[in-house]
Amino acid sequence: GAVVSQHPSRVICKSGTSVKIECRSLDFQATTMFWYRQFPKKSLMLMATSNEGSKATYEQGVEKDKFLINHASLTLSTLTVTSAHPEDSSFYICKPDTTYGYTFGSGTRLTVV
Amino acid sequence: EDQVTQSPEALRLQEGESSSLNCSYTVSGLRGLFWYRQDPGKGPEFLFTLYSAGEEKEKERLKATLTKKESFLHITAPKPEDSATYLCAVSKNTDKLIFGTGTRLQVFP
């Protein structure tokens, strides 16, 4: 099945700084990548959908200026949390479209202090 | 409004004690129902996808079933290594997934 590599697995940053999370498709080309967010003991919630070569589509209530998504190539999609605050602390996970199966990335635990 | 509800929220089983996890959904235009396993600090691991009522799928000690309103994940003779959070999700006419809050399963030796 498709392999998605997500980095970093854990990151701690200071409030006000920005953090970039990368998802790479290792053995396929992903035209679409979904970005989810998971709070402790809560559901995974879809944040946005990135499409190679075009602007990302954000779900209702997600600030596009805070969560910058870039999908510059068919093998790399990135999520940048800008001016992070403690309430942005969460588990972020990527997933390509199902053309390549149902695999998720391994997730990134972001802690903002 | 589309909704996915999982029960119970947490389940403690003795090794070998079979049980079932429930996922009920209210979704217009269901395309597929998915079961995932998630270990702490990891991304979800795909288990099954079901597309139509009456469909069943099995993998080792796990069996998933689907009706028009709910799905069950049956665990037969569980082992401690089956301890994890089990997530149910549905998709409609796109690849977007709507998740339930999961069932936290603990299996004790």
XYZ file of N, CA and C in Angstrom, chain A residues 34 36 38 41-44 46 49 59 91 93 95 97-98 102 104-107, chain B residues 31 34 36 38 41-44 46 49 51 87 95-101 104:
120
model
N -5.324 15.376 2.518
C -6.237 15.875 3.537
C -5.464 16.087 4.834
N -5.905 16.598 8.903
C -6.815 16.442 10.027
C -6.145 16.912 11.310
N -6.579 16.417 15.693
C -7.204 15.588 16.716
C -6.860 16.117 18.095
N -8.818 12.708 23.212
C -10.095 12.017 23.421
C -11.208 12.586 22.541
N -10.839 13.159 21.416
C -11.828 13.712 20.490
C -11.658 13.098 19.112
N -12.633 13.378 18.255
C -12.578 12.889 16.877
C -11.471 13.558 16.098
N -11.071 12.904 15.021
C -10.264 13.585 14.015
C -11.205 14.513 13.252
N -11.487 17.156 9.997
C -10.848 17.617 8.776
C -10.654 19.127 8.842
N -8.166 20.621 2.682
C -7.782 19.720 1.590
C -6.803 20.464 0.691
N -12.008 23.891 5.696
C -13.314 23.605 6.293
C -13.796 24.835 7.070
N -2.786 17.172 17.772
C -2.176 16.127 16.951
C -2.637 16.362 15.526
N -2.553 15.259 11.474
C -2.318 14.059 10.664
C -2.720 14.337 9.218
N -3.432 12.742 5.192
C -3.911 11.536 4.506
C -4.112 11.839 3.021
N -5.605 11.140 -0.889
C -6.921 10.686 -1.321
C -6.909 9.168 -1.532
N -8.049 8.566 -1.564
C -8.155 7.102 -1.495
C -7.742 6.392 -2.774
N -6.005 3.748 1.995
C -6.626 4.434 3.120
C -5.607 4.781 4.208
N -2.969 6.764 6.547
C -2.717 8.067 7.142
C -1.219 8.235 7.370
N -0.804 9.482 7.512
C 0.550 9.735 7.992
C 0.650 9.319 9.452
N 1.844 9.365 9.989
C 2.063 8.904 11.367
C 1.713 9.971 12.398
N 1.436 11.180 11.957
C 0.986 12.220 12.872
C 2.110 13.062 13.444
N -21.101 6.676 1.220
C -20.271 6.077 0.178
C -19.513 4.878 0.741
N -15.596 3.141 7.362
C -14.230 2.716 7.594
C -14.008 2.435 9.075
N -10.731 2.019 11.730
C -9.306 2.215 11.917
C -8.941 1.846 13.343
N -6.095 2.969 16.254
C -5.112 4.007 16.545
C -4.432 3.715 17.869
N -0.288 8.252 20.159
C 0.773 8.994 19.488
C 1.027 8.587 18.051
N 0.154 7.750 17.498
C 0.338 7.282 16.117
C -0.853 7.668 15.250
N -0.637 7.629 13.937
C -1.740 7.858 13.029
C -2.640 6.639 12.970
N -3.878 6.810 12.504
C -4.796 5.671 12.402
C -4.283 4.621 11.411
N -5.439 1.556 9.009
C -6.641 1.072 8.322
C -6.924 -0.400 8.639
N -12.985 -1.442 5.174
C -13.972 -0.548 4.613
C -15.169 -1.370 4.146
N -19.107 -1.085 2.201
C -19.810 -0.202 1.281
C -21.318 -0.380 1.253
N -11.464 3.531 15.755
C -12.182 4.657 15.178
C -13.051 4.202 14.020
N -13.714 12.015 -0.733
C -12.801 11.252 0.110
C -12.704 11.801 1.523
N -13.475 12.852 1.827
C -13.442 13.390 3.182
C -14.054 12.390 4.143
N -13.429 12.228 5.295
C -13.921 11.285 6.299
C -14.515 12.035 7.493
N -15.649 11.530 7.968
C -16.278 12.056 9.181
C -16.096 10.993 10.248
N -15.386 11.347 11.309
C -15.012 10.372 12.324
C -15.927 10.410 13.537
N -16.057 9.256 14.184
C -16.620 9.189 15.521
C -15.508 9.468 16.522
N -15.856 9.501 17.800
C -14.868 9.823 18.837
C -14.066 8.609 19.288
N -12.106 3.288 23.256
C -10.796 2.959 23.846
C -10.887 1.562 24.437
